[in-house]
Coordinates of N, CA, C and O in Angstrom, one line a residue:
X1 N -17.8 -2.4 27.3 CA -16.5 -3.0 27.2 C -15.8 -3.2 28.5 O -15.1 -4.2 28.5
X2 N -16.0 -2.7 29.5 CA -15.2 -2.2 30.4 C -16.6 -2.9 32.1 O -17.7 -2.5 32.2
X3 N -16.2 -3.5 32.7 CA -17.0 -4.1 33.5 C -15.8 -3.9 35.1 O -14.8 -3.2 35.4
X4 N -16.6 -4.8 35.7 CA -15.8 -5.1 37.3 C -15.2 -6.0 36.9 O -15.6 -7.0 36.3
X5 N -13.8 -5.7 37.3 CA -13.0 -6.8 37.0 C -12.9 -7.8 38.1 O -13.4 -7.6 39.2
X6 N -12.4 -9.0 37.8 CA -12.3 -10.1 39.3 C -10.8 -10.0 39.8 O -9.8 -9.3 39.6
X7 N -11.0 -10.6 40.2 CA -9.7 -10.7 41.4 C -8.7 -11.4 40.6 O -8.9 -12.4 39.9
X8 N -7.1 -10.5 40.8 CA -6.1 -11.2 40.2 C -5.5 -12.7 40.3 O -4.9 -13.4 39.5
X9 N -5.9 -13.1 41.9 CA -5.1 -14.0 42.4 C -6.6 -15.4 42.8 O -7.4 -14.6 43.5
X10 N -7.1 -16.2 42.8 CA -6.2 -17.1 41.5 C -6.4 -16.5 40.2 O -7.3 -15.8 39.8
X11 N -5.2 -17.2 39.5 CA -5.7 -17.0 38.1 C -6.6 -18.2 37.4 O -6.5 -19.4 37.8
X12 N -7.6 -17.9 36.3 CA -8.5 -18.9 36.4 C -7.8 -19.9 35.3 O -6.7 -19.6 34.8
X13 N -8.4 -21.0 35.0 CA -7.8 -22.0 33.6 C -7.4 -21.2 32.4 O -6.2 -21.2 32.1
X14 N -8.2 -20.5 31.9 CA -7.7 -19.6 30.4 C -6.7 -18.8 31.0 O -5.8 -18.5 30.2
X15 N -6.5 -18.3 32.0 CA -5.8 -17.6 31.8 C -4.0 -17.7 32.3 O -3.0 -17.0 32.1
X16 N -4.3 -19.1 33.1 CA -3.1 -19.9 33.3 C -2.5 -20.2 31.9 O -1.4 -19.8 31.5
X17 N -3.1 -20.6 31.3 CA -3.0 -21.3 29.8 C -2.4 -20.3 28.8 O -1.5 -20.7 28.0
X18 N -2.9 -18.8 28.9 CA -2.8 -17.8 28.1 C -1.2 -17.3 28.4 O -0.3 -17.0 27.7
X19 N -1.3 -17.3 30.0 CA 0.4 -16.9 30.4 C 1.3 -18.1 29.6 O 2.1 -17.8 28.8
X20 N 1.0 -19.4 30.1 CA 2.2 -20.4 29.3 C 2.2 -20.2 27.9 O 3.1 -20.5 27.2
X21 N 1.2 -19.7 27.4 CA 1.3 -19.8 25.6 C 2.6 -18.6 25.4 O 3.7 -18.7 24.9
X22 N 1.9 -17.4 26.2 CA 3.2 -16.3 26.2 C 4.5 -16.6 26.8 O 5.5 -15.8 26.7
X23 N 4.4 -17.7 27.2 CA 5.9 -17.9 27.8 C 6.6 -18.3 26.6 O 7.5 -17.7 26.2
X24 N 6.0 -19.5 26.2 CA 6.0 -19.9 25.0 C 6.7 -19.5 23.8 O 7.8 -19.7 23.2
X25 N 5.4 -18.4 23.7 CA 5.6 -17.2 22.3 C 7.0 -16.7 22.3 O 7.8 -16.7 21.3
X26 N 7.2 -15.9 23.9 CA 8.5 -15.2 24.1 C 9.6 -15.5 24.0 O 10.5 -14.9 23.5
X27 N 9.6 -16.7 24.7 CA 11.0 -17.2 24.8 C 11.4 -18.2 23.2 O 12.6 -18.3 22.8
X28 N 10.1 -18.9 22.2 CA 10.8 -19.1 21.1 C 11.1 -17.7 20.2 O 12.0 -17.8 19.4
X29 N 10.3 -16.5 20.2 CA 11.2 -15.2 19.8 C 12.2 -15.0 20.3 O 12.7 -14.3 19.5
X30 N 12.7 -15.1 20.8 CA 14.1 -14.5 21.8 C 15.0 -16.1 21.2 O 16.2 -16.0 21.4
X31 N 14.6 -17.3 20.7 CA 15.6 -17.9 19.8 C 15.6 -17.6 18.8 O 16.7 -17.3 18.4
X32 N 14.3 -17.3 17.7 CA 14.6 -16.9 16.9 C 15.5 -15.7 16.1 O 15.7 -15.4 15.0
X33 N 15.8 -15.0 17.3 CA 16.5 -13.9 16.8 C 17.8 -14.3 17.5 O 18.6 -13.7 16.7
X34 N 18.6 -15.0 18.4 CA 19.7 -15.6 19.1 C 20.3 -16.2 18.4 O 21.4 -15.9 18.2
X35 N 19.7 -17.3 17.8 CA 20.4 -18.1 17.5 C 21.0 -17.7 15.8 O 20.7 -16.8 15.1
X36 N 22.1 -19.2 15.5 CA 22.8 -18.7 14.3 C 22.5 -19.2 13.6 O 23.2 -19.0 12.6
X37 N 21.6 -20.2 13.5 CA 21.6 -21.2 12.1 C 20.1 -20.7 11.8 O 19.1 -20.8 12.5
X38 N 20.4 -20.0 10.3 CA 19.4 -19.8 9.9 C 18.0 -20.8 10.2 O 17.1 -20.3 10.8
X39 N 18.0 -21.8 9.8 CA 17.0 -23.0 9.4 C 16.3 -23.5 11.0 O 15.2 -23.8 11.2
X40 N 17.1 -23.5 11.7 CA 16.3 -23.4 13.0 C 16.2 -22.3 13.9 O 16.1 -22.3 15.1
X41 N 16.3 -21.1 13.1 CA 15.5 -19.5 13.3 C 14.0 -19.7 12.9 O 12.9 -19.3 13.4
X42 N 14.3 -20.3 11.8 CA 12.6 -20.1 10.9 C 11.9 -21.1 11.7 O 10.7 -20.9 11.8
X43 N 12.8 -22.6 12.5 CA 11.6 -23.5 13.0 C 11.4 -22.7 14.5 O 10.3 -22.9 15.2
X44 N 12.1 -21.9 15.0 CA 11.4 -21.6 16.5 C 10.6 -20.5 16.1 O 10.2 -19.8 17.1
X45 N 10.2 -20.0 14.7 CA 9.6 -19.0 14.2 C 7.9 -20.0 13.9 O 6.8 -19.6 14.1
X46 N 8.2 -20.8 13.6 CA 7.2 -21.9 13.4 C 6.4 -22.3 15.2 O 5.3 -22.7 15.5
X47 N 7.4 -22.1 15.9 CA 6.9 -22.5 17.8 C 6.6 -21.3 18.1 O 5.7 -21.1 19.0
X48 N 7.0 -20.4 17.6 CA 5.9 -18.8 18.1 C 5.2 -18.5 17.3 O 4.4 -17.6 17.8
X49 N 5.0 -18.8 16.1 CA 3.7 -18.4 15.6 C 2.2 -19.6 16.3 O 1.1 -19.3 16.7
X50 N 2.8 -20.9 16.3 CA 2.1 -21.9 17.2 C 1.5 -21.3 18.6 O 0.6 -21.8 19.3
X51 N 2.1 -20.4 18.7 CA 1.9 -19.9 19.8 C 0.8 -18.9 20.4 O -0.1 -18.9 21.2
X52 N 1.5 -18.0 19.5 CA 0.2 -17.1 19.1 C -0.8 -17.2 18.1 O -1.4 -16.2 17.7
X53 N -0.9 -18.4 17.7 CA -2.6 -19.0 17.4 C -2.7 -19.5 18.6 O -3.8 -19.1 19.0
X54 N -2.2 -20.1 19.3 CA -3.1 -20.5 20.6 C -3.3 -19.4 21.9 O -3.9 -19.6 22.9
X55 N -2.7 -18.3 21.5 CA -3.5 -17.3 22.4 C -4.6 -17.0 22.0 O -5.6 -16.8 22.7
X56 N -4.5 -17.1 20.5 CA -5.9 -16.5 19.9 C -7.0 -17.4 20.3 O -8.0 -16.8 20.6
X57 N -7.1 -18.7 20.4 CA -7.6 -19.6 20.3 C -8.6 -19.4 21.8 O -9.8 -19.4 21.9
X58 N -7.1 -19.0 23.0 CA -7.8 -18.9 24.5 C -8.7 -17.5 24.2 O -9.9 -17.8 24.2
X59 N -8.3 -16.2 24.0 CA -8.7 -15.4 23.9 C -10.5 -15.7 22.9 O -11.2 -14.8 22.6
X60 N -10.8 -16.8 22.7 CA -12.1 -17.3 21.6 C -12.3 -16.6 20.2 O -13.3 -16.3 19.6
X61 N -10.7 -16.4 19.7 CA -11.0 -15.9 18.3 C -10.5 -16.5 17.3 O -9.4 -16.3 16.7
X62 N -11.6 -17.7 17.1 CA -10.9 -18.9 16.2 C -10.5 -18.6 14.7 O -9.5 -18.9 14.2
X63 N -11.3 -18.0 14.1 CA -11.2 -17.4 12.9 C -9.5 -16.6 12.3 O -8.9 -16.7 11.3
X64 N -9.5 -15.9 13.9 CA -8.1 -15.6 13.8 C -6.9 -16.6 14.0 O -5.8 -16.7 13.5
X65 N -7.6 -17.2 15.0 CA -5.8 -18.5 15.2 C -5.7 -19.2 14.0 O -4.5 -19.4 13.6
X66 N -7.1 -19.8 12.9 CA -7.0 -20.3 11.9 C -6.0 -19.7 10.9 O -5.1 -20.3 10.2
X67 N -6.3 -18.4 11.1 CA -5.9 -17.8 9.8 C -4.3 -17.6 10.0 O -3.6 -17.7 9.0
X68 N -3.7 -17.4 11.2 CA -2.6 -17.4 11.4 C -1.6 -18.7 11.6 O -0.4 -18.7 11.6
X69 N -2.6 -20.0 11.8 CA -1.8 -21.2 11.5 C -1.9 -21.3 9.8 O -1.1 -22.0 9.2
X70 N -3.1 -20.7 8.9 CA -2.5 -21.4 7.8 C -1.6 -20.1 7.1 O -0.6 -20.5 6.4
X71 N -1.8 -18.7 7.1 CA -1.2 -17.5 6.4 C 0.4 -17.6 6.9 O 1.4 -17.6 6.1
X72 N 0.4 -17.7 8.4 CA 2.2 -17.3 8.8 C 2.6 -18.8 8.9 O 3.7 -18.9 8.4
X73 N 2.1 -19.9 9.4 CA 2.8 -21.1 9.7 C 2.8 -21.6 8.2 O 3.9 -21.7 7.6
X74 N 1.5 -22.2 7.5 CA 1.7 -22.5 6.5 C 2.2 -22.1 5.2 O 2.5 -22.8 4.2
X75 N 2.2 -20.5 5.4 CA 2.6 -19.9 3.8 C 3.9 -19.3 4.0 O 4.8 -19.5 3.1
X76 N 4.2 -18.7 5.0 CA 5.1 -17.1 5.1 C 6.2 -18.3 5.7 O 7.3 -18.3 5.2
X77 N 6.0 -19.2 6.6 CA 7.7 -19.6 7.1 C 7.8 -20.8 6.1 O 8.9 -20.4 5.7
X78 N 7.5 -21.7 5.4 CA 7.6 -22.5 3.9 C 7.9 -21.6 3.1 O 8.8 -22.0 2.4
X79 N 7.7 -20.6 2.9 CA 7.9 -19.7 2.0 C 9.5 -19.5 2.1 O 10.3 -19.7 1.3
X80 N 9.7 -18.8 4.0 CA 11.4 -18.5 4.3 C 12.2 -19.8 3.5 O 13.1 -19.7 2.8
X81 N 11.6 -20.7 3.8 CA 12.6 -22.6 3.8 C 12.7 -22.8 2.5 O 13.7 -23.5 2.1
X82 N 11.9 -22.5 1.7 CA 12.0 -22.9 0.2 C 13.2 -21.7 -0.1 O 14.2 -21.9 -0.7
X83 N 12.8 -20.5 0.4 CA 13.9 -19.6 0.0 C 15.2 -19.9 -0.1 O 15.9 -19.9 -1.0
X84 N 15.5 -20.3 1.4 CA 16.9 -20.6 1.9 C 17.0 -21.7 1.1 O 18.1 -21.6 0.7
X85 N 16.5 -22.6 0.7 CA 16.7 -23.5 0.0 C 17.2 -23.4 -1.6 O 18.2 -23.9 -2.1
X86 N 16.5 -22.9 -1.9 CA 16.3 -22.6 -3.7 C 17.7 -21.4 -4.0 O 18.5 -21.7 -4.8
X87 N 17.9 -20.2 -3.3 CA 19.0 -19.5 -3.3 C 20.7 -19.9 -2.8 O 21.7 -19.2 -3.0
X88 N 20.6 -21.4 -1.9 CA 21.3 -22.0 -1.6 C 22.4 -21.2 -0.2 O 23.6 -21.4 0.1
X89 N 21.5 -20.4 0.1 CA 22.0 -19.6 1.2 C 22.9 -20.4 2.5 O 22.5 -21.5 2.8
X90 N 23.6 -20.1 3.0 CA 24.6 -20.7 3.5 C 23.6 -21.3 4.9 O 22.9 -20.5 5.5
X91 N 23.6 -22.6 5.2 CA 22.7 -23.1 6.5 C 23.0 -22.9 7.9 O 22.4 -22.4 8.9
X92 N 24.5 -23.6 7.6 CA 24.9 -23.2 8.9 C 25.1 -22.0 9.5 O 24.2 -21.1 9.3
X93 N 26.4 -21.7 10.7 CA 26.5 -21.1 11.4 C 27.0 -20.2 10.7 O 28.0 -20.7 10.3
X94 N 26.8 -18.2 10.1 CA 26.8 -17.4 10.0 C 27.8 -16.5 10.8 O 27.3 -16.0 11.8
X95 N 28.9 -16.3 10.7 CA 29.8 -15.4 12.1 C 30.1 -14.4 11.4 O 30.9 -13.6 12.0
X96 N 29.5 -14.0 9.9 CA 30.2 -12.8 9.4 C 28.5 -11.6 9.6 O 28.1 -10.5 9.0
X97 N 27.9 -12.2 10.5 CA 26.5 -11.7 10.2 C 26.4 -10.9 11.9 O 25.5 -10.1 12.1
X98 N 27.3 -11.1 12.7 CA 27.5 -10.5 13.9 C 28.3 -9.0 13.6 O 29.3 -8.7 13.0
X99 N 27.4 -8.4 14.2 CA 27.7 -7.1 14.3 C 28.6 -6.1 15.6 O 29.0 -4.9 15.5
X100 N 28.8 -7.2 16.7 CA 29.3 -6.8 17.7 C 28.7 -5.9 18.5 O 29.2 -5.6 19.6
X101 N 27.4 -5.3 18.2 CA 27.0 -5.0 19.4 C 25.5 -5.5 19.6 O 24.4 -5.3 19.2
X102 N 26.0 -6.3 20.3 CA 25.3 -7.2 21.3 C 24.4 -6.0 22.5 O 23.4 -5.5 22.4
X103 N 25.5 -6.1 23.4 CA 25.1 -5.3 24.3 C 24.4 -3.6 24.2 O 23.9 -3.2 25.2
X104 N 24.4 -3.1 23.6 CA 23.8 -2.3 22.7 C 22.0 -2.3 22.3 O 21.1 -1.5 22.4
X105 N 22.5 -3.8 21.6 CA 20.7 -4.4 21.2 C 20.8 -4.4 22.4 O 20.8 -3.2 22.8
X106 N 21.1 -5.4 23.3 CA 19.9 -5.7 24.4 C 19.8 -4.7 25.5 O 19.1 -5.0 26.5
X107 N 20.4 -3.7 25.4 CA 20.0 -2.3 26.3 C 18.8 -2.3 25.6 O 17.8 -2.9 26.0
X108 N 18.7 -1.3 24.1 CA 17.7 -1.5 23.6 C 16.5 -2.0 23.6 O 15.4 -1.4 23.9
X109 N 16.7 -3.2 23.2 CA 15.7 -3.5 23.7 C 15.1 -4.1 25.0 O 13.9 -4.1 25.0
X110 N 15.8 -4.5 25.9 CA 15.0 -4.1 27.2 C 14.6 -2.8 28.1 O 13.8 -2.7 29.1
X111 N 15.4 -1.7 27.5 CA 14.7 -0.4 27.1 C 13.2 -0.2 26.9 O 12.3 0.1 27.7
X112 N 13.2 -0.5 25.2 CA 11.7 -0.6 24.6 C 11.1 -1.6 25.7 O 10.5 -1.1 26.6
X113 N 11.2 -2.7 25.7 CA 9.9 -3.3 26.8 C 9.5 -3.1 27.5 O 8.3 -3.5 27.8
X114 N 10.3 -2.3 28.4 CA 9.9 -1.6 29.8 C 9.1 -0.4 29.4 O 7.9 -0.3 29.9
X115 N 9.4 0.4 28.7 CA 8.8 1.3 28.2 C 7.4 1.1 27.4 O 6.5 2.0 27.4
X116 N 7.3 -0.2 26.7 CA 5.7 -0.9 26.4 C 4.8 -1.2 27.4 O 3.6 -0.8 27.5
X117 N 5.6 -1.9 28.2 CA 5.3 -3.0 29.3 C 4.2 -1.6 30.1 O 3.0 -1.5 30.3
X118 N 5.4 -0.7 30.3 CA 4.5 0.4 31.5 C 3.3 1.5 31.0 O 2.6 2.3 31.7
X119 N 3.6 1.1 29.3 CA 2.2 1.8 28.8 C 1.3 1.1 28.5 O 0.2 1.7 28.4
X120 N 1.2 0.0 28.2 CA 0.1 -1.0 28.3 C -0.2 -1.1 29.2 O -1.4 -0.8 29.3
X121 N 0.6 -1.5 30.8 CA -0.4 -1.3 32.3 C -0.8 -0.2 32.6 O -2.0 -0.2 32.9
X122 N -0.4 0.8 32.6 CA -0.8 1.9 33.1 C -2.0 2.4 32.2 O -2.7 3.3 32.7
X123 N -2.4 2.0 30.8 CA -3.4 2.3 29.6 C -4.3 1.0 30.2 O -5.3 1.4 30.7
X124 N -4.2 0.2 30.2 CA -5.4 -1.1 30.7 C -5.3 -1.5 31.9 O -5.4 -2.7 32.1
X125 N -5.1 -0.6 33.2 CA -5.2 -1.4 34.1 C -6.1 -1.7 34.6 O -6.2 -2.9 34.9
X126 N -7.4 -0.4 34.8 CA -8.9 -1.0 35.3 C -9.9 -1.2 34.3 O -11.1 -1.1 34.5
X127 N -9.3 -1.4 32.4 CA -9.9 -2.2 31.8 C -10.2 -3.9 31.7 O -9.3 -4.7 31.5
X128 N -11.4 -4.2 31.9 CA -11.6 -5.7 31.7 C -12.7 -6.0 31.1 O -13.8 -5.7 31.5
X129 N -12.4 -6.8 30.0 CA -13.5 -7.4 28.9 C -13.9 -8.7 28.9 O -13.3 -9.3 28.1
X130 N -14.6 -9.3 29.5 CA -15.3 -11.0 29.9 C -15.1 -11.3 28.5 O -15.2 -10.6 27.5
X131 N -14.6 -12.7 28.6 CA -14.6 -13.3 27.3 C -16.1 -14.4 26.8 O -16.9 -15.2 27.4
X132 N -16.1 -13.9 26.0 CA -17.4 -14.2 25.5 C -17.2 -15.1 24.2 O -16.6 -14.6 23.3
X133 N -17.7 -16.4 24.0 CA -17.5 -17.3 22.7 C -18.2 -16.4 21.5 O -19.1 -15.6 21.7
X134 N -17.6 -16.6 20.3 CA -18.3 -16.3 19.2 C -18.3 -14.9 18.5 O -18.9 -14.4 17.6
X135 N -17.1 -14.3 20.0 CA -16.8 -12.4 19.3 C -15.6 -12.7 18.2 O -15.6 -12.1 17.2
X136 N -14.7 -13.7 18.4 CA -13.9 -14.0 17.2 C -14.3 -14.7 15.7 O -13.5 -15.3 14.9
X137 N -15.7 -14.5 15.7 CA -16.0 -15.2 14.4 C -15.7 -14.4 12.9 O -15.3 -13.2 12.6
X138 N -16.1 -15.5 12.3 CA -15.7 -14.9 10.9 C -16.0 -13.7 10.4 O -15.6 -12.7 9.8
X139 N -17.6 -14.3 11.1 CA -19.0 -12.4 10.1 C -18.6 -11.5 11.2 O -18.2 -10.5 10.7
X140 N -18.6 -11.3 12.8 CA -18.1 -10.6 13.6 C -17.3 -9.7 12.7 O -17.7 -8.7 12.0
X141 N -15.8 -10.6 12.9 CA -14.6 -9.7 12.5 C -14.3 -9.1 11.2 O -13.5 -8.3 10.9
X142 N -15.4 -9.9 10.1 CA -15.4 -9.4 8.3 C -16.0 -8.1 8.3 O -15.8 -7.2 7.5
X143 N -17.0 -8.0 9.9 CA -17.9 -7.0 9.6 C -17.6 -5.8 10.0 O -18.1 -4.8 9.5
X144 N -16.7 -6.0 10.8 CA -15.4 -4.8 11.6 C -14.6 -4.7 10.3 O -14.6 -3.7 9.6
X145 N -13.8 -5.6 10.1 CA -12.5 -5.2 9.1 C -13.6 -4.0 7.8 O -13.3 -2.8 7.8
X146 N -14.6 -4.7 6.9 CA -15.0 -3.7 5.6 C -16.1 -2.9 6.3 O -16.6 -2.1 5.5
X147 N -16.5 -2.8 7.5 CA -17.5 -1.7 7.7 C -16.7 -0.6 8.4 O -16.9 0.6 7.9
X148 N -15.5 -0.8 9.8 CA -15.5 0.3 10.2 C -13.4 0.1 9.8 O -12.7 1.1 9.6
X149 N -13.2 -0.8 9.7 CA -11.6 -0.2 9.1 C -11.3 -0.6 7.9 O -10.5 -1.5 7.7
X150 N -12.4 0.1 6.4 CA -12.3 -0.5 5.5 C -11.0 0.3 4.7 O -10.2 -0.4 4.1
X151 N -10.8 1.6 4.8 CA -10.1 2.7 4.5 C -8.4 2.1 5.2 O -7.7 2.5 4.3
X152 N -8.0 1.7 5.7 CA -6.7 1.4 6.8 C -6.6 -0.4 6.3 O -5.6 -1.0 6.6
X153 N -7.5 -1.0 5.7 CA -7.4 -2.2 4.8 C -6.8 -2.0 4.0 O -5.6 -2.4 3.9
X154 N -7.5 -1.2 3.2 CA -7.1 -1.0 1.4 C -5.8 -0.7 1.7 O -5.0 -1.4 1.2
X155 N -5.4 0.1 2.5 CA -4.1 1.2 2.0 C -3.2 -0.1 2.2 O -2.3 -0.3 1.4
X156 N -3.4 -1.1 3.5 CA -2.1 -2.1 3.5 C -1.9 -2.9 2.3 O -0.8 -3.3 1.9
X157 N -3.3 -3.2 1.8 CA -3.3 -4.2 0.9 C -2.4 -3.3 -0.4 O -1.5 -3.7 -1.1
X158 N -3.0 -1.8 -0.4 CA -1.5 -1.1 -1.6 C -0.1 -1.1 -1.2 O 0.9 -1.0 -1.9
X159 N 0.0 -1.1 0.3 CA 1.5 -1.1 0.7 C 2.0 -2.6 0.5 O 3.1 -2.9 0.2
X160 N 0.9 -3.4 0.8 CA 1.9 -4.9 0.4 C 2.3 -5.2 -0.8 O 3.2 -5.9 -1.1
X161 N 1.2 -4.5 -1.6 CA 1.3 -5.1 -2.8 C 2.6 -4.3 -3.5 O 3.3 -4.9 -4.4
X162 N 3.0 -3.0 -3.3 CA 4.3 -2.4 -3.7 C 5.0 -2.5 -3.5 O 5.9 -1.8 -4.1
X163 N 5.5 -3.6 -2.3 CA 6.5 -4.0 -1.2 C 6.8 -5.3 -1.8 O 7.9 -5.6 -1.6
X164 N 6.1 -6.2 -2.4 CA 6.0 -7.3 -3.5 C 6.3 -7.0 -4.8 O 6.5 -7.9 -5.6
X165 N 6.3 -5.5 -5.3 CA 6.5 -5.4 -6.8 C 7.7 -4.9 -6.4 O 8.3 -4.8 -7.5
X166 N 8.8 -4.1 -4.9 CA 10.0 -3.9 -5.0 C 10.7 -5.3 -5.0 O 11.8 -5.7 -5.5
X167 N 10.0 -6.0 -4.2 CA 11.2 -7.1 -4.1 C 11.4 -8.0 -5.2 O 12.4 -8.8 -5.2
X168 N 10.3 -7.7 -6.4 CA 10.3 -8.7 -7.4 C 11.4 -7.8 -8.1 O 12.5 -8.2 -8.1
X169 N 11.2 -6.5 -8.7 CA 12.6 -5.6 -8.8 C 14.1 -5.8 -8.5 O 15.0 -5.6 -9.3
X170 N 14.3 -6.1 -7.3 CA 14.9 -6.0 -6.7 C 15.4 -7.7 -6.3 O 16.4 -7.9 -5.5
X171 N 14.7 -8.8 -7.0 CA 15.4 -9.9 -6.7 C 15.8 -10.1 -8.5 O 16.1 -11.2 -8.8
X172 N 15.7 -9.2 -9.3 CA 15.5 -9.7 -11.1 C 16.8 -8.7 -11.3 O 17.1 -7.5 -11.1
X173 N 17.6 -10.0 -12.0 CA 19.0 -9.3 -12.7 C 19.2 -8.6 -13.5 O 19.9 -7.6 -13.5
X174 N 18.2 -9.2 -14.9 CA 18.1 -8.9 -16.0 C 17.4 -7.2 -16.2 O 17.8 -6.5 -17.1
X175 N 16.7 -6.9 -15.4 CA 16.7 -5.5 -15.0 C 17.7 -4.3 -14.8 O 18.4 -4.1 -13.8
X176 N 17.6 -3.6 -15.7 CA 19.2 -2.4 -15.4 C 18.7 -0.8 -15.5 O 18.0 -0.1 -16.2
X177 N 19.3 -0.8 -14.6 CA 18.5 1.0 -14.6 C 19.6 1.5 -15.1 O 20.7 1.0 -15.1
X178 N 19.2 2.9 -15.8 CA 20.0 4.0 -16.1 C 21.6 3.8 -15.9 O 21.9 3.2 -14.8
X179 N 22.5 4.1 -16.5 CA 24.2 3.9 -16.0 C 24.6 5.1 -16.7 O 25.8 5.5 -16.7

């Protein structure tokens, strides 16, 4: 896993490419949670998920960018838009949804990042893995997911699936518990 690493300075094509995707990714997260109009939260949600399919893509794990342009781009943010649509949720600009602390979150969280940021370098710094075509393939990664994390599968697939039977609960009127 772990080889001689090369030299940081230049950086080579993939990896020029991989920083701009991350610029990318980051800075449409940081609209998607800024801004106030719902409806163009979900499209800069739509420019970071774009986004991170195309890390995956540099990183050579096609199978994965696929799955994440059609599962989160095509299903999960269509899914948000039909929502907001069909419940007739207010579009515009939101001011009763401010909580006033602002400054608070973003202690917070520039807190947490610094605190990621310095455990991820300090955990990988004289790790380095050559990128190699064809480790992101389908049989590759089917063969990892049901051979060695088949047990940490199942359990999500029961957590999603009861996280989908609360909210079906939980969006149904006609339903009344105990009074």
């Amino acid at each position: 896993m772990t080889s001689q690493a090369p030299g940081l300075w230049p950086p080579s094509g993939p990896e020029v490419v991989f920083l701009l995707l991350g610029a990318v990714a980051v800075g449409s997260a940081l609209l998607v949670v800024t801004t106030r109009q719902l409806v163009h939260a979900a499209l800069w949600l739509v420019v970071c998920f774009g986004a991170l399919a195309g890390g995956y893509l540099v990183l050579t794990a096609e199978f994965v960018a696929w799955v994440q342009v059609l599962i989160y781009v095509g299903a999960v943010v269509v899914l948000l838009l039909f929502g907001i649509m069909l419940t007739r949720a207010p579009i515009g600009p939101s001011a009763g949804l401010d909580s006033g602390n602002r400054w608070a979150a973003a202690l917070v969280a520039v807190a947490t990042a610094a605190v990621l940021v310095t455990v991820v370098v300090t955990g990988f710094r004289t790790a380095y893995a050559p990128l190699r075509p064809g480790q992101g393939s389908a049989a590759s990664l089917g063969a990892s997911v049901f051979r060695t994390w088949v047990l940490p599968f199942e359990a999500l697939s029961v957590l999603l699936l009861a996280a989908l039977i609360g909210a079906i609960v939980l969006s149904r009127t006609d339903i009344r518990g105990r009074e």
